[in-house]
CSV table of C-alpha atoms and ligand atoms in Angstrom, one decimal:
chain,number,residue,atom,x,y,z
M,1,UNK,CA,0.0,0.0,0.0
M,2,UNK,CA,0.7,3.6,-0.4
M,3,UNK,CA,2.0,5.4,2.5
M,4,UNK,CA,3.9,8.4,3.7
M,5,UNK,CA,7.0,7.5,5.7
M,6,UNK,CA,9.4,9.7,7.8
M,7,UNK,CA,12.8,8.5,7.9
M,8,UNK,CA,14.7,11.3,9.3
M,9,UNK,CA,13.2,14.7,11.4
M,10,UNK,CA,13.3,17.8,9.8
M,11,UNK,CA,13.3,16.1,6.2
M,12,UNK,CA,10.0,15.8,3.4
M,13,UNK,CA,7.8,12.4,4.2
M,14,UNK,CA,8.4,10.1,1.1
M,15,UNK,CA,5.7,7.8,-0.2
M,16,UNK,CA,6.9,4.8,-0.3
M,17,UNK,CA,5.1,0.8,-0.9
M,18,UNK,CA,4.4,0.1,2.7
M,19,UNK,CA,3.3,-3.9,3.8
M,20,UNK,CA,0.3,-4.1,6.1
M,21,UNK,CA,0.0,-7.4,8.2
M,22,UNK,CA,-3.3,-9.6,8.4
M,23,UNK,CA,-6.1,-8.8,11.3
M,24,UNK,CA,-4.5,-10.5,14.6
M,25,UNK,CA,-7.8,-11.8,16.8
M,26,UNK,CA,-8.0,-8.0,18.2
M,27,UNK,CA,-7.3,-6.1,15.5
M,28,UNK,CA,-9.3,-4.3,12.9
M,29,UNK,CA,-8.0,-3.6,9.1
M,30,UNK,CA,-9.0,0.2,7.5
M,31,UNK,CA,-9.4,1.6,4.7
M,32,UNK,CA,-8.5,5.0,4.5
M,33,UNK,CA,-10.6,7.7,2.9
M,34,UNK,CA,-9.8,11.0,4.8
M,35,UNK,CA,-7.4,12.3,7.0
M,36,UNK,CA,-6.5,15.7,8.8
M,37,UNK,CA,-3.0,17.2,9.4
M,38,UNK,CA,-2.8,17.9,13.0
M,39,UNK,CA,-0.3,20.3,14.6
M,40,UNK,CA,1.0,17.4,16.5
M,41,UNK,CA,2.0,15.5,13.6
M,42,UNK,CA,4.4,18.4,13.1
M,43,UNK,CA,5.9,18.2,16.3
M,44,UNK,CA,7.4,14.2,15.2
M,45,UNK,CA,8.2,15.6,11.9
M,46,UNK,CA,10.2,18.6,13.0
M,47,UNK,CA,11.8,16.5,15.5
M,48,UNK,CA,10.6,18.8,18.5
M,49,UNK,CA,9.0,15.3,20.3
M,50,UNK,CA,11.1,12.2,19.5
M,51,UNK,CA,9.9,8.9,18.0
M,52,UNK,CA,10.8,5.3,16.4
M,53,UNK,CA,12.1,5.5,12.8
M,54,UNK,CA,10.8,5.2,10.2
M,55,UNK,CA,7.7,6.1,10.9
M,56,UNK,CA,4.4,6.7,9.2
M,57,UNK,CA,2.6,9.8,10.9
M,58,UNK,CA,-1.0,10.4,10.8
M,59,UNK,CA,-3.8,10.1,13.6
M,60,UNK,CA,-7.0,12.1,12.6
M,61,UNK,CA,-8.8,9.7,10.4
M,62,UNK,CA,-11.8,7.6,9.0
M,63,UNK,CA,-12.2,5.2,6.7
M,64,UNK,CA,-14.3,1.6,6.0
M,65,UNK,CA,-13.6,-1.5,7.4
M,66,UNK,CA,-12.1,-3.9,5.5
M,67,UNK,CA,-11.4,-6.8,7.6
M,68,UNK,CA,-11.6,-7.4,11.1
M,69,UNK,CA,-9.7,-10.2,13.2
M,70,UNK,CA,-11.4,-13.1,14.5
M,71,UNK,CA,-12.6,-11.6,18.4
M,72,UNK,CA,-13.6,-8.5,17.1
M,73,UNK,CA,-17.2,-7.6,18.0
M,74,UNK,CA,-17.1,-3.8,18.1
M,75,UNK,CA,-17.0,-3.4,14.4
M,76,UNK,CA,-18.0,-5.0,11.3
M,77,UNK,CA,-16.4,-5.0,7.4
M,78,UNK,CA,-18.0,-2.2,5.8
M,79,UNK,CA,-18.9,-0.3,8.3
M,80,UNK,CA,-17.3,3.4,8.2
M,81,UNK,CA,-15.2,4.1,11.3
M,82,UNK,CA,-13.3,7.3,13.0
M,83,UNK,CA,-9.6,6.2,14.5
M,84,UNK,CA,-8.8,7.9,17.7
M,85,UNK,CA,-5.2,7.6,19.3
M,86,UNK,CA,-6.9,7.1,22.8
M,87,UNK,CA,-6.7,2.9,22.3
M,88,UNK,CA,-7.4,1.8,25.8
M,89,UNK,CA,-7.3,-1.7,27.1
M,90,UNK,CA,-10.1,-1.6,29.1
M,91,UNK,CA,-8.5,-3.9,32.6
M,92,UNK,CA,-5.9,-1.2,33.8
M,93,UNK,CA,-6.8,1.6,36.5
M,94,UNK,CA,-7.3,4.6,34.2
M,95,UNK,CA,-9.8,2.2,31.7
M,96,UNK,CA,-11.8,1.0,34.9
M,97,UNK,CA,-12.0,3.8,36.5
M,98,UNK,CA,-13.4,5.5,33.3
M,99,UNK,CA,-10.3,7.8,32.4
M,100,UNK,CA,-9.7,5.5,29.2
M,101,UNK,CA,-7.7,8.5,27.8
M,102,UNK,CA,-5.2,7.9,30.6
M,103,UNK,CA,-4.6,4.2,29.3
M,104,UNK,CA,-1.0,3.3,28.0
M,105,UNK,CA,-1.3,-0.2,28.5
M,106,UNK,CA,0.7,-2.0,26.1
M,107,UNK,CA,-1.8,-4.5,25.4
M,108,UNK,CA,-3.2,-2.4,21.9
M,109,UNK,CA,0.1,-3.0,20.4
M,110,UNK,CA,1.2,-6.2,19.1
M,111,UNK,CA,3.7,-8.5,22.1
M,112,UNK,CA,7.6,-8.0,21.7
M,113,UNK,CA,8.8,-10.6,19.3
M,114,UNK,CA,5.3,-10.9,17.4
M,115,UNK,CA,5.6,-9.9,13.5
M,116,UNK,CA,4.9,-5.7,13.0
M,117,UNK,CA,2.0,-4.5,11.9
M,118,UNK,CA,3.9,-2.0,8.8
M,119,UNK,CA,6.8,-2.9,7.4
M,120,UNK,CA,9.3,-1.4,4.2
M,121,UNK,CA,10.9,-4.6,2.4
M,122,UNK,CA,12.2,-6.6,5.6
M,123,UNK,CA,12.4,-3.6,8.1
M,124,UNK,CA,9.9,-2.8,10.5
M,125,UNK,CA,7.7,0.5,10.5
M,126,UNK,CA,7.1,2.1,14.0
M,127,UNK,CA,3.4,2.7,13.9
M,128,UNK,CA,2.7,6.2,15.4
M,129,UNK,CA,0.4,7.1,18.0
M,130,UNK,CA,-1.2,3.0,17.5
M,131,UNK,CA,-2.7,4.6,13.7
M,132,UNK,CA,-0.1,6.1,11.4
M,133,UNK,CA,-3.0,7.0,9.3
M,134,UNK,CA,-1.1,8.7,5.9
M,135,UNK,CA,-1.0,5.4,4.8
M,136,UNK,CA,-3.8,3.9,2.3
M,137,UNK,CA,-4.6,1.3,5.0
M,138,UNK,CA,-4.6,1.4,8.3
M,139,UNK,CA,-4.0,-2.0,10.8
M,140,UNK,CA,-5.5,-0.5,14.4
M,141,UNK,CA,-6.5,-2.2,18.0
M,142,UNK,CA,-10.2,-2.7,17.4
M,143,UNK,CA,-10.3,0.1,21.0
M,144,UNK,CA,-8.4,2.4,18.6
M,145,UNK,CA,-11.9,3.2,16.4
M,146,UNK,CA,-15.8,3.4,16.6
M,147,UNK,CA,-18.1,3.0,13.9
M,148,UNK,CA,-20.5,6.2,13.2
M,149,UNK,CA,-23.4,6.5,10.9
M,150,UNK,CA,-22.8,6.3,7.3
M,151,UNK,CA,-24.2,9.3,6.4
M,152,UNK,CA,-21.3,11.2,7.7
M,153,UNK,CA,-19.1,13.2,5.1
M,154,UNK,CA,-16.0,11.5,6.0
M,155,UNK,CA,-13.6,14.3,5.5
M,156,UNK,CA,-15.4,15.9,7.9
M,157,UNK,CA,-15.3,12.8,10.1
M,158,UNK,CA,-12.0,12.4,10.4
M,159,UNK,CA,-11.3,15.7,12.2
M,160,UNK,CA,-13.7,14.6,14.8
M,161,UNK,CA,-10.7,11.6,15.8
M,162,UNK,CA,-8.5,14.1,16.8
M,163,UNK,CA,-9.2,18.0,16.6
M,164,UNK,CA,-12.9,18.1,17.5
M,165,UNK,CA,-12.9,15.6,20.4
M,166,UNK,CA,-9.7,17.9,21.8
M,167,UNK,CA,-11.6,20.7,21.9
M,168,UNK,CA,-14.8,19.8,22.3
M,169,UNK,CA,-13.6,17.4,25.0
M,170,UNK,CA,-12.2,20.0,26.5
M,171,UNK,CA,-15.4,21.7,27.2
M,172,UNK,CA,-18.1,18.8,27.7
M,173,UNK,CA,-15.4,16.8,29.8
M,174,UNK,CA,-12.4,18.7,31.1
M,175,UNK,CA,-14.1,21.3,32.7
M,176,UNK,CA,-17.9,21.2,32.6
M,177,UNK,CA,-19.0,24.5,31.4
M,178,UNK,CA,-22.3,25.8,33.3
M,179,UNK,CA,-24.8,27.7,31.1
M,180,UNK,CA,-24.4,31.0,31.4
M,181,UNK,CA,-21.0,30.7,31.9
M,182,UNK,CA,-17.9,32.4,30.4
M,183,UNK,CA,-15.2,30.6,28.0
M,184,UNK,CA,-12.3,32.3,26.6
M,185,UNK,CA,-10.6,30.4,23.7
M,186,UNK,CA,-6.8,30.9,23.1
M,187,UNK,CA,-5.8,30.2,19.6
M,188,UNK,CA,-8.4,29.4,17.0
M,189,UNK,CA,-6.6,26.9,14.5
M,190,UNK,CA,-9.2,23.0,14.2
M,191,UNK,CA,-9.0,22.5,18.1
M,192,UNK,CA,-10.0,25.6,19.2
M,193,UNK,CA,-12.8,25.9,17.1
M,194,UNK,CA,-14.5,23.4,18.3
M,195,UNK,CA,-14.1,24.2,22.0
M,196,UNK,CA,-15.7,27.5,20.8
M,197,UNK,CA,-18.2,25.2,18.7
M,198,UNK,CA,-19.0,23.5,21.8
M,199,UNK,CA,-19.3,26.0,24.2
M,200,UNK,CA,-22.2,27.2,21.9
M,201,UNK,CA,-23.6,24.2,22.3
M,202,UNK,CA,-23.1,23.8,26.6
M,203,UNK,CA,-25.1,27.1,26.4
M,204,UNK,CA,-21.9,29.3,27.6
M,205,UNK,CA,-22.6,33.1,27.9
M,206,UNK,CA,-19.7,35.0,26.7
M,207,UNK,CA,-17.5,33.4,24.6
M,208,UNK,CA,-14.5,35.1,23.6
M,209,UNK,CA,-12.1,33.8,20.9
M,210,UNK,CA,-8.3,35.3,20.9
M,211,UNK,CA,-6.3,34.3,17.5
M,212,UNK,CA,-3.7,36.8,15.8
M,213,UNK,CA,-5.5,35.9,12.4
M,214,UNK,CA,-8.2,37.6,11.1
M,215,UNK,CA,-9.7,35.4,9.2
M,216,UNK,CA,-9.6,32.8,11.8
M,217,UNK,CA,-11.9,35.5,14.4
M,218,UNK,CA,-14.0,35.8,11.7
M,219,UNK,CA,-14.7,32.2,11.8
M,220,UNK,CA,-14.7,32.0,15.6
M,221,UNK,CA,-17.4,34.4,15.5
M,222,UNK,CA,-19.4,32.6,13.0
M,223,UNK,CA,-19.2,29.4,14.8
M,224,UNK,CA,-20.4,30.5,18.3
M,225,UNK,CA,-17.9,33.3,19.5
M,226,UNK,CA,-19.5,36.3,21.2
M,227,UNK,CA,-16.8,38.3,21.0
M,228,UNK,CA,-13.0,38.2,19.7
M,229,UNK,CA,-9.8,39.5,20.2
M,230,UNK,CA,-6.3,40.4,18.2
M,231,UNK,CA,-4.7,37.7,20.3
M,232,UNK,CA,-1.1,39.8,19.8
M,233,UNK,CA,-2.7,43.1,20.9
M,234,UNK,CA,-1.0,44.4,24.1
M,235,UNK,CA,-4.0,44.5,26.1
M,236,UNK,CA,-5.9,41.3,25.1
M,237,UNK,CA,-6.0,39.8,28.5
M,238,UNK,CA,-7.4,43.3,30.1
M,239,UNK,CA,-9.8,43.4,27.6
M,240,UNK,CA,-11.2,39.8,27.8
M,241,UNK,CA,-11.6,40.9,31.8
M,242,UNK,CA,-13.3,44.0,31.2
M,243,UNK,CA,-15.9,42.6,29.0
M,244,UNK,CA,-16.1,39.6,31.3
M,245,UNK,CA,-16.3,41.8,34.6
M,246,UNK,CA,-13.1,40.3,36.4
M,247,UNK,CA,-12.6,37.7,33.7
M,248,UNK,CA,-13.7,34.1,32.4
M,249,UNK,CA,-14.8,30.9,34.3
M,250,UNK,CA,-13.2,28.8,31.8
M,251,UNK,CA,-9.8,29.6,29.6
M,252,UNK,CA,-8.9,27.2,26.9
M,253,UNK,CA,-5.7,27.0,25.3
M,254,UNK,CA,-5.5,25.7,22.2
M,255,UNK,CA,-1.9,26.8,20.5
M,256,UNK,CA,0.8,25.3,22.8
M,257,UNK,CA,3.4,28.1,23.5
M,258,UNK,CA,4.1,29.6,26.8
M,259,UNK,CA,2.9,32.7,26.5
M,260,UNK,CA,-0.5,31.7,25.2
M,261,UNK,CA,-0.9,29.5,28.3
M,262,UNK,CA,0.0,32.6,30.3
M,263,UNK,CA,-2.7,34.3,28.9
M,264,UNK,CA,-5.0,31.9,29.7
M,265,UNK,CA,-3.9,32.1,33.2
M,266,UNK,CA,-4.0,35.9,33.0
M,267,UNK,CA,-7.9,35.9,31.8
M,268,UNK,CA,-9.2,33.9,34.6
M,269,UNK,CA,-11.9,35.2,37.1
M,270,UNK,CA,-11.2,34.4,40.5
M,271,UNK,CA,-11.6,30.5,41.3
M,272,UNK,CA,-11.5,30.4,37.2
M,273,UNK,CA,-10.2,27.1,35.2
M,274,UNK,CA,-7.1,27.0,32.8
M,275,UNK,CA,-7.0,24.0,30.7
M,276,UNK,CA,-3.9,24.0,28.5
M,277,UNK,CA,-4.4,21.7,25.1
M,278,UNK,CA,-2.1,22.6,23.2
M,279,UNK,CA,1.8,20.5,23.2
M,280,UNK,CA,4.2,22.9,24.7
M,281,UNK,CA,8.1,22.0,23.4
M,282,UNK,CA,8.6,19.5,26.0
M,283,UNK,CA,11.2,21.6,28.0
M,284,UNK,CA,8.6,23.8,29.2
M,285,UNK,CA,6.5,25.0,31.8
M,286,UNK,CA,3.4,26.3,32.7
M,287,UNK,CA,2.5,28.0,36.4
M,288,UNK,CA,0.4,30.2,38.5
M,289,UNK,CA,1.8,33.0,40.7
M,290,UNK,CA,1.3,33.3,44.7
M,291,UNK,CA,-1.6,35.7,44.1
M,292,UNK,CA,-3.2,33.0,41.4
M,293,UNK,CA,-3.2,30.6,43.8
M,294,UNK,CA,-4.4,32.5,46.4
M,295,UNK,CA,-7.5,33.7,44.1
M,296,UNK,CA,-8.6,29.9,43.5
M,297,UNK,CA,-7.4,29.5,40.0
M,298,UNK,CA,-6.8,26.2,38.3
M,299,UNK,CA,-4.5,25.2,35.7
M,300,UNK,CA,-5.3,21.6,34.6
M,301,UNK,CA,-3.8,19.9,31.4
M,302,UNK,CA,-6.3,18.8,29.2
M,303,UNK,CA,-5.4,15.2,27.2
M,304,UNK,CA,-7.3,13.9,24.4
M,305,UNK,CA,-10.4,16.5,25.6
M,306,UNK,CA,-10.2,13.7,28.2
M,307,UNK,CA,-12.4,11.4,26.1
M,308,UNK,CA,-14.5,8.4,25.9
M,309,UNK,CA,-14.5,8.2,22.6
M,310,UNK,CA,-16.6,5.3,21.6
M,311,UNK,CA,-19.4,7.3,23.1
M,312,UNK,CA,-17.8,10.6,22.3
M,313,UNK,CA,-17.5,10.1,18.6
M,314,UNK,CA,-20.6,9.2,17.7
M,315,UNK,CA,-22.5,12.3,19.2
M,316,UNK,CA,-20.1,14.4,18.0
M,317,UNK,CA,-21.4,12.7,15.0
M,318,UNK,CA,-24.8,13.6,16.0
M,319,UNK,CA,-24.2,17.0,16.5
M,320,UNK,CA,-22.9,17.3,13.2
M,321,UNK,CA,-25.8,15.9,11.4
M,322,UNK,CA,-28.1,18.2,12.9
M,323,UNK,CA,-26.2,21.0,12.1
M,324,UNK,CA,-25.2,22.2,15.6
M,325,UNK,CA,-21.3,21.6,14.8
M,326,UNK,CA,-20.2,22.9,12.1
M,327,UNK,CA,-17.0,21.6,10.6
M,328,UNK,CA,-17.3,22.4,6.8
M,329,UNK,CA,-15.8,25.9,7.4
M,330,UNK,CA,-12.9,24.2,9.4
M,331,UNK,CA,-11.6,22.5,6.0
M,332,UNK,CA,-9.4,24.8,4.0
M,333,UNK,CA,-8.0,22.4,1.8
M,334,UNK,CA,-8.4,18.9,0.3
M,335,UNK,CA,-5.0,17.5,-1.3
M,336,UNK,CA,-3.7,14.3,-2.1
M,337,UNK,CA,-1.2,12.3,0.2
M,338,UNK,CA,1.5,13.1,-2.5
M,339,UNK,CA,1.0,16.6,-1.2
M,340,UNK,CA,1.4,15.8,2.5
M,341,UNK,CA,4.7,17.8,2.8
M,342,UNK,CA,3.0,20.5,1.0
M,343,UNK,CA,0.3,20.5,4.0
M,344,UNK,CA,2.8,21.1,6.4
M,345,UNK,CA,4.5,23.8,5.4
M,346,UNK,CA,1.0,25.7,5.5
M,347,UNK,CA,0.7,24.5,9.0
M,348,UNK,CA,4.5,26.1,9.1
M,349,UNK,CA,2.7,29.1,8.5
M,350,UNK,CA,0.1,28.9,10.7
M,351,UNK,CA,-2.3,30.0,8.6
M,352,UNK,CA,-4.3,27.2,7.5
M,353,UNK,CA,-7.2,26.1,9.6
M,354,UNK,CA,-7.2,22.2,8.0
M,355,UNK,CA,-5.8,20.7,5.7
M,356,UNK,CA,-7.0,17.1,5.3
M,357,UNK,CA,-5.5,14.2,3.0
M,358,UNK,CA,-8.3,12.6,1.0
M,359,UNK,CA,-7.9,8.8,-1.3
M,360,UNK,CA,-9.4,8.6,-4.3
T,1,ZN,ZN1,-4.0,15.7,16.5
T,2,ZN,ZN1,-6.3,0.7,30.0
């Protein structure tokens, strides 16, 4: 199969003839029809988190099941599926105690020793994030994807595995947004849309969008955003206080730099929530002062939008179809995966909203 491999950070994915292994009893065979390019994607790429090379990246997907191995009773061939890189085990703590998004049990991956799942000629593939989804087929852990209804756009799908359950995650799970209550949104790129998206739908009263782009307020506003702000503007954070009247109940950050999560921080209201999504450089660090602390803020990290995605998904799904998310702005551009290298330099640029990798 077609796929696009990294074989070195900071160098263009090639697309090389990848090997995908049969179904083992727990696993589930994909076809791929769409996939986004996520921000984190770029981090492996550019080498800023480390991973297992080569590697095929690629974790916001859906696509039809094609085959399924012989315990699998989740899914079924044909049906269309969204991947999420949340595989859980469902025996350790975090899975039992429903925090599946905590789970890194090793038991979605195949045993030391057994054959890979990818491999290039006789050398193994590392499988990213359990998906590695820029690849025409993808060979998950059937607790790796759900099956939604097939009326779906599956473009639009496929942000729901990664960018949409992030932010919306963040709001229906992470904190739990009151209505009435106020949500201030740093950074408005896929995931924090749809934590504005979906503090529409949790009935939030002010919610204020920050992004230094435009074009990417403008589509806050149109997707639920009372209000929005030139996130580079000196006084940002005063102003998201003044029009809050001592600032937000709930900040979202949604870029992943330092000073973004300060602002989010800064735009609190006294006993007010930070949740940070976004994937700082993994040298830094986030805090609140002595006076913070003293005013009842939280900071809380935000993983996944803290999922459970086989129920997640599918009302995300729901939402969708009756028109109360809206993720057909969120698409900028449909390529194919020969132009994968091509999507991340607009990422580079920060620009783009989505790009998403489409099969014929
Ligand atoms: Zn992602
Ligand atoms: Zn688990």
């Amino acid at each position: 199969m077609k796929a696009a491999v990294l074989f070195e950070p900071k160098q263009p994915l090639t697309i090389e003839d990848v090997t995908v292994s049969n179904p083992a009893p727990h696993e589930v065979l994909i076809r791929t029809v769409a996939v986004g390019v996520c921000r984190s994607d770029l981090h492996f790429v550019d080498g800023i988190y480390p991973h297992a090379l080569p590697t095929i990246p690629g974790h916001e997907a859906a696509g039809v099941v094609e085959a399924v191995g012989s315990e699998v009773r989740t899914v079924k061939v044909g049906d269309h599926v969204v991947t999420c890189l949340s595989a859980f085990c469902g025996q350790c703590e975090f899975c039992v105690t429903g925090r599946m998004f905590l789970c890194i049990d090793a038991g979605v991956r195949r045993p030391k020793g057994a054959p890979p799942r990818l491999t290039l000629g006789d050398q193994p593939v590392a499988q990213m994030l359990n998906l590695s989804a820029y690849a025409e087929m993808m060979l998950v852990h059937e607790h790796a994807c759900v099956a939604i209804d097939r009326d779906m756009p599956m473009d639009r799908a496929a942000l729901i595995g990664c960018a949409v359950t992030t932010g919306a995650g963040a709001v229906f799970n992470t904190t739990d947004v009151t209505p009435g209550e106020t949500v201030c949104v740093v950074g408005c790129g896929g995931i924090g849309l749809a934590a504005v998206n979906a503090a529409r739908i949790a009935g939030a009263g002010k919610i204020i969008a920050l992004d230094p782009v435009p074009e990417k307020r403008a589509l806050a506003e149109k997707l639920g955003a009372t209000h929005s702000i030139d996130a580079l503007s000196p006084t940002a954070a005063d102003e998201v206080v003044e029009i809050t009247k001592g600032g937000v109940h709930h900040a979202i950050e949604a870029v992943g730099r330092p000073q973004s999560a300060a602002t989010a921080v800064k735009v609190l209201r006294r006993g007010g929530t930070a949740t940070i999504l976004g994937m700082l450089p993994p040298s830094e660090r986030v805090g609140l002062s002595a006076i913070d602390l003293l005013s009842g803020k939280k900071l809380q990290g935000g993983l996944m939008g803290s999922n459970r995605f086989p129920v997640d998904i599918p009302r995300l799904v729901d939402f969708y179809m009756r028109g109360a998310l809206d993720l057909n702005a969120v698409i900028a551009e449909r390529m194919p995966l020969e132009r994968i290298n091509h999507a991340f330099d607009e990422l580079r640029k920060g620009d783009a909203t989505r790009s998403v990798i489409t099969f014929g």
